[in-house]
Amino acid sequence: CRDDAGLIAYAAIVPELNALALCAVRENCRRQGLASMLVSEGLKQLGLMGLRAINVVSSDHSVRAFLRACKAVKIVSQKELMLKL
């Protein structure tokens, strides 16, 4: 999705994995259903019944709220590790 100022929202779906790899909406355009529309349209175009969301930032409350609204179910968690050099 675009407007005169540029990109508003985008989603990247990997059909071979049934995975939502990326989904973002410009901050001042959120809470208008754009992410839901992009994901729904992607599902429809690819003939998929559902998607896995990969690499979700667990500390991002808006992403977690969006996934809950989409009736997403948590199936796996990962730990992030950092090695100080």
mmCIF file of N, CA and C in Angstrom:
data_model
loop_
_atom_site.group_PDB
_atom_site.id
_atom_site.type_symbol
_atom_site.label_atom_id
_atom_site.label_comp_id
_atom_site.label_asym_id
_atom_site.label_seq_id
_atom_site.Cartn_x
_atom_site.Cartn_y
_atom_site.Cartn_z
ATOM 1 N N CYS A 1 0.846 -1.174 0.000
ATOM 2 C CA CYS A 1 0.000 0.000 0.000
ATOM 3 C C CYS A 1 0.894 1.240 0.000
ATOM 4 N N ARG A 2 0.487 2.235 -0.771
ATOM 5 C CA ARG A 2 1.256 3.480 -0.868
ATOM 6 C C ARG A 2 0.325 4.684 -0.778
ATOM 7 N N ASP A 3 0.926 5.810 -0.412
ATOM 8 C CA ASP A 3 0.245 7.094 -0.528
ATOM 9 C C ASP A 3 1.256 8.074 -1.117
ATOM 10 N N ASP A 4 0.928 9.346 -1.123
ATOM 11 C CA ASP A 4 1.832 10.341 -1.713
ATOM 12 C C ASP A 4 3.188 10.415 -1.013
ATOM 13 N N ALA A 5 3.228 10.038 0.258
ATOM 14 C CA ALA A 5 4.478 10.081 1.019
ATOM 15 C C ALA A 5 5.310 8.814 0.855
ATOM 16 N N GLY A 6 4.751 7.799 0.197
ATOM 17 C CA GLY A 6 5.503 6.560 -0.022
ATOM 18 C C GLY A 6 4.793 5.335 0.509
ATOM 19 N N LEU A 7 5.576 4.359 0.901
ATOM 20 C CA LEU A 7 5.063 3.069 1.349
ATOM 21 C C LEU A 7 4.335 3.212 2.677
ATOM 22 N N ILE A 8 3.131 2.640 2.743
ATOM 23 C CA ILE A 8 2.335 2.644 3.968
ATOM 24 C C ILE A 8 2.447 1.289 4.667
ATOM 25 N N ALA A 9 2.286 0.216 3.890
ATOM 26 C CA ALA A 9 2.254 -1.124 4.476
ATOM 27 C C ALA A 9 2.717 -2.148 3.457
ATOM 28 N N TYR A 10 3.257 -3.249 3.970
ATOM 29 C CA TYR A 10 3.648 -4.348 3.092
ATOM 30 C C TYR A 10 3.611 -5.655 3.867
ATOM 31 N N ALA A 11 3.508 -6.738 3.139
ATOM 32 C CA ALA A 11 3.564 -8.076 3.721
ATOM 33 C C ALA A 11 4.318 -8.964 2.746
ATOM 34 N N ALA A 12 5.123 -9.861 3.286
ATOM 35 C CA ALA A 12 5.854 -10.837 2.477
ATOM 36 C C ALA A 12 5.465 -12.224 2.968
ATOM 37 N N ILE A 13 4.896 -13.001 2.068
ATOM 38 C CA ILE A 13 4.450 -14.351 2.390
ATOM 39 C C ILE A 13 5.301 -15.336 1.608
ATOM 40 N N VAL A 14 5.748 -16.392 2.275
ATOM 41 C CA VAL A 14 6.526 -17.455 1.644
ATOM 42 C C VAL A 14 5.585 -18.649 1.478
ATOM 43 N N PRO A 15 5.003 -18.817 0.279
ATOM 44 C CA PRO A 15 3.986 -19.856 0.107
ATOM 45 C C PRO A 15 4.506 -21.272 0.350
ATOM 46 N N GLU A 16 5.760 -21.524 0.015
ATOM 47 C CA GLU A 16 6.311 -22.873 0.205
ATOM 48 C C GLU A 16 6.340 -23.270 1.677
ATOM 49 N N LEU A 17 6.385 -22.284 2.560
ATOM 50 C CA LEU A 17 6.420 -22.534 4.001
ATOM 51 C C LEU A 17 5.106 -22.186 4.694
ATOM 52 N N ASN A 18 4.129 -21.691 3.930
ATOM 53 C CA ASN A 18 2.895 -21.153 4.525
ATOM 54 C C ASN A 18 3.260 -20.176 5.638
ATOM 55 N N ALA A 19 4.186 -19.272 5.341
ATOM 56 C CA ALA A 19 4.722 -18.401 6.388
ATOM 57 C C ALA A 19 4.592 -16.927 6.033
ATOM 58 N N LEU A 20 4.213 -16.159 7.031
ATOM 59 C CA LEU A 20 4.236 -14.707 6.937
ATOM 60 C C LEU A 20 5.613 -14.284 7.417
ATOM 61 N N ALA A 21 6.478 -13.901 6.483
ATOM 62 C CA ALA A 21 7.861 -13.578 6.820
ATOM 63 C C ALA A 21 7.995 -12.145 7.311
ATOM 64 N N LEU A 22 7.269 -11.222 6.713
ATOM 65 C CA LEU A 22 7.332 -9.806 7.080
ATOM 66 C C LEU A 22 5.950 -9.187 6.951
ATOM 67 N N CYS A 23 5.668 -8.276 7.836
ATOM 68 C CA CYS A 23 4.448 -7.484 7.730
ATOM 69 C C CYS A 23 4.695 -6.209 8.524
ATOM 70 N N ALA A 24 4.521 -5.074 7.881
ATOM 71 C CA ALA A 24 4.762 -3.799 8.554
ATOM 72 C C ALA A 24 3.801 -2.744 8.041
ATOM 73 N N VAL A 25 3.441 -1.847 8.939
ATOM 74 C CA VAL A 25 2.577 -0.707 8.605
ATOM 75 C C VAL A 25 3.237 0.533 9.204
ATOM 76 N N ARG A 26 3.315 1.592 8.393
ATOM 77 C CA ARG A 26 3.880 2.850 8.884
ATOM 78 C C ARG A 26 3.147 3.251 10.171
ATOM 79 N N GLU A 27 3.918 3.719 11.140
ATOM 80 C CA GLU A 27 3.380 3.963 12.474
ATOM 81 C C GLU A 27 2.140 4.868 12.477
ATOM 82 N N ASN A 28 2.140 5.926 11.691
ATOM 83 C CA ASN A 28 0.998 6.845 11.697
ATOM 84 C C ASN A 28 -0.201 6.331 10.906
ATOM 85 N N CYS A 29 -0.099 5.118 10.354
ATOM 86 C CA CYS A 29 -1.200 4.528 9.584
ATOM 87 C C CYS A 29 -1.731 3.250 10.220
ATOM 88 N N ARG A 30 -1.275 2.933 11.414
ATOM 89 C CA ARG A 30 -1.690 1.695 12.081
ATOM 90 C C ARG A 30 -3.098 1.804 12.630
ATOM 91 N N ARG A 31 -3.648 0.651 13.012
ATOM 92 C CA ARG A 31 -4.982 0.531 13.610
ATOM 93 C C ARG A 31 -6.081 0.888 12.623
ATOM 94 N N GLN A 32 -5.809 0.655 11.323
ATOM 95 C CA GLN A 32 -6.809 0.908 10.286
ATOM 96 C C GLN A 32 -7.146 -0.364 9.510
ATOM 97 N N GLY A 33 -6.608 -1.506 9.944
ATOM 98 C CA GLY A 33 -6.904 -2.780 9.284
ATOM 99 C C GLY A 33 -6.031 -3.090 8.083
ATOM 100 N N LEU A 34 -4.976 -2.311 7.855
ATOM 101 C CA LEU A 34 -4.141 -2.529 6.667
ATOM 102 C C LEU A 34 -3.392 -3.861 6.726
ATOM 103 N N ALA A 35 -2.798 -4.185 7.861
ATOM 104 C CA ALA A 35 -2.072 -5.457 7.982
ATOM 105 C C ALA A 35 -3.029 -6.632 7.811
ATOM 106 N N SER A 36 -4.191 -6.543 8.424
ATOM 107 C CA SER A 36 -5.188 -7.616 8.279
ATOM 108 C C SER A 36 -5.608 -7.788 6.833
ATOM 109 N N MET A 37 -5.806 -6.661 6.144
ATOM 110 C CA MET A 37 -6.193 -6.713 4.740
ATOM 111 C C MET A 37 -5.101 -7.364 3.897
ATOM 112 N N LEU A 38 -3.840 -6.983 4.133
ATOM 113 C CA LEU A 38 -2.739 -7.561 3.358
ATOM 114 C C LEU A 38 -2.616 -9.065 3.596
ATOM 115 N N VAL A 39 -2.696 -9.482 4.847
ATOM 116 C CA VAL A 39 -2.588 -10.904 5.153
ATOM 117 C C VAL A 39 -3.771 -11.670 4.563
ATOM 118 N N SER A 40 -4.983 -11.148 4.727
ATOM 119 C CA SER A 40 -6.169 -11.814 4.167
ATOM 120 C C SER A 40 -6.079 -11.939 2.657
ATOM 121 N N GLU A 41 -5.656 -10.886 1.996
ATOM 122 C CA GLU A 41 -5.527 -10.906 0.540
ATOM 123 C C GLU A 41 -4.454 -11.895 0.105
ATOM 124 N N GLY A 42 -3.352 -11.934 0.844
ATOM 125 C CA GLY A 42 -2.298 -12.907 0.538
ATOM 126 C C GLY A 42 -2.789 -14.329 0.665
ATOM 127 N N LEU A 43 -3.535 -14.613 1.717
ATOM 128 C CA LEU A 43 -4.106 -15.946 1.907
ATOM 129 C C LEU A 43 -5.031 -16.305 0.753
ATOM 130 N N LYS A 44 -5.875 -15.348 0.379
ATOM 131 C CA LYS A 44 -6.843 -15.589 -0.694
ATOM 132 C C LYS A 44 -6.139 -15.843 -2.027
ATOM 133 N N GLN A 45 -5.177 -15.000 -2.365
ATOM 134 C CA GLN A 45 -4.481 -15.145 -3.644
ATOM 135 C C GLN A 45 -3.708 -16.454 -3.732
ATOM 136 N N LEU A 46 -3.152 -16.897 -2.619
ATOM 137 C CA LEU A 46 -2.361 -18.125 -2.621
ATOM 138 C C LEU A 46 -3.194 -19.370 -2.328
ATOM 139 N N GLY A 47 -4.467 -19.180 -2.006
ATOM 140 C CA GLY A 47 -5.330 -20.321 -1.720
ATOM 141 C C GLY A 47 -4.952 -21.033 -0.431
ATOM 142 N N LEU A 48 -4.428 -20.283 0.542
ATOM 143 C CA LEU A 48 -4.002 -20.873 1.807
ATOM 144 C C LEU A 48 -5.078 -20.695 2.866
ATOM 145 N N MET A 49 -5.115 -21.621 3.808
ATOM 146 C CA MET A 49 -6.068 -21.535 4.912
ATOM 147 C C MET A 49 -5.457 -20.864 6.140
ATOM 148 N N GLY A 50 -4.141 -20.781 6.192
ATOM 149 C CA GLY A 50 -3.487 -20.162 7.334
ATOM 150 C C GLY A 50 -2.013 -19.977 7.068
ATOM 151 N N LEU A 51 -1.389 -19.223 7.931
ATOM 152 C CA LEU A 51 0.031 -18.918 7.804
ATOM 153 C C LEU A 51 0.719 -19.082 9.148
ATOM 154 N N ARG A 52 2.010 -19.342 9.086
ATOM 155 C CA ARG A 52 2.843 -19.274 10.278
ATOM 156 C C ARG A 52 3.535 -17.920 10.248
ATOM 157 N N ALA A 53 3.557 -17.247 11.376
ATOM 158 C CA ALA A 53 4.305 -15.994 11.483
ATOM 159 C C ALA A 53 5.684 -16.356 12.012
ATOM 160 N N ILE A 54 6.716 -15.975 11.279
ATOM 161 C CA ILE A 54 8.068 -16.331 11.703
ATOM 162 C C ILE A 54 8.832 -15.087 12.128
ATOM 163 N N ASN A 55 9.706 -15.264 13.097
ATOM 164 C CA ASN A 55 10.567 -14.191 13.593
ATOM 165 C C ASN A 55 9.758 -13.013 14.143
ATOM 166 N N VAL A 56 8.834 -13.318 15.038
ATOM 167 C CA VAL A 56 7.999 -12.297 15.666
ATOM 168 C C VAL A 56 8.749 -11.711 16.858
ATOM 169 N N VAL A 57 8.785 -10.399 16.934
ATOM 170 C CA VAL A 57 9.433 -9.724 18.061
ATOM 171 C C VAL A 57 8.472 -9.789 19.252
ATOM 172 N N SER A 58 8.808 -10.609 20.235
ATOM 173 C CA SER A 58 7.881 -10.860 21.343
ATOM 174 C C SER A 58 7.644 -9.637 22.223
ATOM 175 N N SER A 59 8.558 -8.691 22.217
ATOM 176 C CA SER A 59 8.386 -7.496 23.049
ATOM 177 C C SER A 59 7.525 -6.426 22.384
ATOM 178 N N ASP A 60 7.157 -6.620 21.127
ATOM 179 C CA ASP A 60 6.344 -5.641 20.403
ATOM 180 C C ASP A 60 4.866 -5.920 20.667
ATOM 181 N N HIS A 61 4.276 -5.130 21.540
ATOM 182 C CA HIS A 61 2.895 -5.368 21.963
ATOM 183 C C HIS A 61 1.891 -5.219 20.823
ATOM 184 N N SER A 62 2.147 -4.313 19.889
ATOM 185 C CA SER A 62 1.200 -4.135 18.778
ATOM 186 C C SER A 62 1.207 -5.348 17.867
ATOM 187 N N VAL A 63 2.363 -5.955 17.661
ATOM 188 C CA VAL A 63 2.430 -7.173 16.832
ATOM 189 C C VAL A 63 1.694 -8.307 17.530
ATOM 190 N N ARG A 64 1.926 -8.446 18.824
ATOM 191 C CA ARG A 64 1.236 -9.508 19.560
ATOM 192 C C ARG A 64 -0.278 -9.298 19.536
ATOM 193 N N ALA A 65 -0.732 -8.053 19.661
ATOM 194 C CA ALA A 65 -2.165 -7.755 19.606
ATOM 195 C C ALA A 65 -2.723 -8.085 18.224
ATOM 196 N N PHE A 66 -1.974 -7.742 17.167
ATOM 197 C CA PHE A 66 -2.406 -8.053 15.808
ATOM 198 C C PHE A 66 -2.552 -9.560 15.621
ATOM 199 N N LEU A 67 -1.570 -10.314 16.077
ATOM 200 C CA LEU A 67 -1.626 -11.773 15.922
ATOM 201 C C LEU A 67 -2.774 -12.377 16.722
ATOM 202 N N ARG A 68 -3.028 -11.859 17.921
ATOM 203 C CA ARG A 68 -4.181 -12.336 18.703
ATOM 204 C C ARG A 68 -5.484 -12.045 17.963
ATOM 205 N N ALA A 69 -5.585 -10.848 17.365
ATOM 206 C CA ALA A 69 -6.791 -10.483 16.619
ATOM 207 C C ALA A 69 -7.001 -11.396 15.411
ATOM 208 N N CYS A 70 -5.900 -11.896 14.873
ATOM 209 C CA CYS A 70 -5.968 -12.832 13.736
ATOM 210 C C CYS A 70 -6.206 -14.262 14.190
ATOM 211 N N LYS A 71 -6.386 -14.470 15.490
ATOM 212 C CA LYS A 71 -6.597 -15.799 16.078
ATOM 213 C C LYS A 71 -5.368 -16.689 15.936
ATOM 214 N N ALA A 72 -4.185 -16.072 15.949
ATOM 215 C CA ALA A 72 -2.943 -16.840 15.857
ATOM 216 C C ALA A 72 -2.732 -17.628 17.143
ATOM 217 N N VAL A 73 -2.148 -18.792 16.999
ATOM 218 C CA VAL A 73 -1.853 -19.662 18.127
ATOM 219 C C VAL A 73 -0.342 -19.826 18.223
ATOM 220 N N LYS A 74 0.205 -19.584 19.401
ATOM 221 C CA LYS A 74 1.646 -19.724 19.606
ATOM 222 C C LYS A 74 2.000 -21.212 19.622
ATOM 223 N N ILE A 75 2.955 -21.606 18.763
ATOM 224 C CA ILE A 75 3.345 -23.013 18.714
ATOM 225 C C ILE A 75 4.808 -23.234 19.093
ATOM 226 N N VAL A 76 5.645 -22.229 18.952
ATOM 227 C CA VAL A 76 7.073 -22.363 19.239
ATOM 228 C C VAL A 76 7.579 -21.037 19.780
ATOM 229 N N SER A 77 8.527 -21.106 20.681
ATOM 230 C CA SER A 77 9.227 -19.915 21.152
ATOM 231 C C SER A 77 10.708 -20.112 20.910
ATOM 232 N N GLN A 78 11.397 -19.004 20.820
ATOM 233 C CA GLN A 78 12.848 -19.097 20.679
ATOM 234 C C GLN A 78 13.497 -18.144 21.658
ATOM 235 N N LYS A 79 14.696 -18.445 21.997
ATOM 236 C CA LYS A 79 15.465 -17.586 22.878
ATOM 237 C C LYS A 79 16.489 -16.849 22.036
ATOM 238 N N GLU A 80 16.690 -15.594 22.350
ATOM 239 C CA GLU A 80 17.730 -14.831 21.686
ATOM 240 C C GLU A 80 18.940 -14.790 22.600
ATOM 241 N N LEU A 81 20.065 -15.124 22.042
ATOM 242 C CA LEU A 81 21.296 -15.160 22.812
ATOM 243 C C LEU A 81 22.282 -14.151 22.238
ATOM 244 N N MET A 82 23.098 -13.584 23.118
ATOM 245 C CA MET A 82 24.113 -12.655 22.658
ATOM 246 C C MET A 82 25.416 -13.010 23.359
ATOM 247 N N LEU A 83 26.469 -13.079 22.600
ATOM 248 C CA LEU A 83 27.787 -13.349 23.129
ATOM 249 C C LEU A 83 28.590 -12.059 23.095
ATOM 250 N N LYS A 84 28.981 -11.587 24.262
ATOM 251 C CA LYS A 84 29.801 -10.367 24.331
ATOM 252 C C LYS A 84 31.233 -10.733 24.012
ATOM 253 N N LEU A 85 31.838 -10.003 23.115
ATOM 254 C CA LEU A 85 33.229 -10.268 22.720
ATOM 255 C C LEU A 85 34.182 -9.325 23.396
#
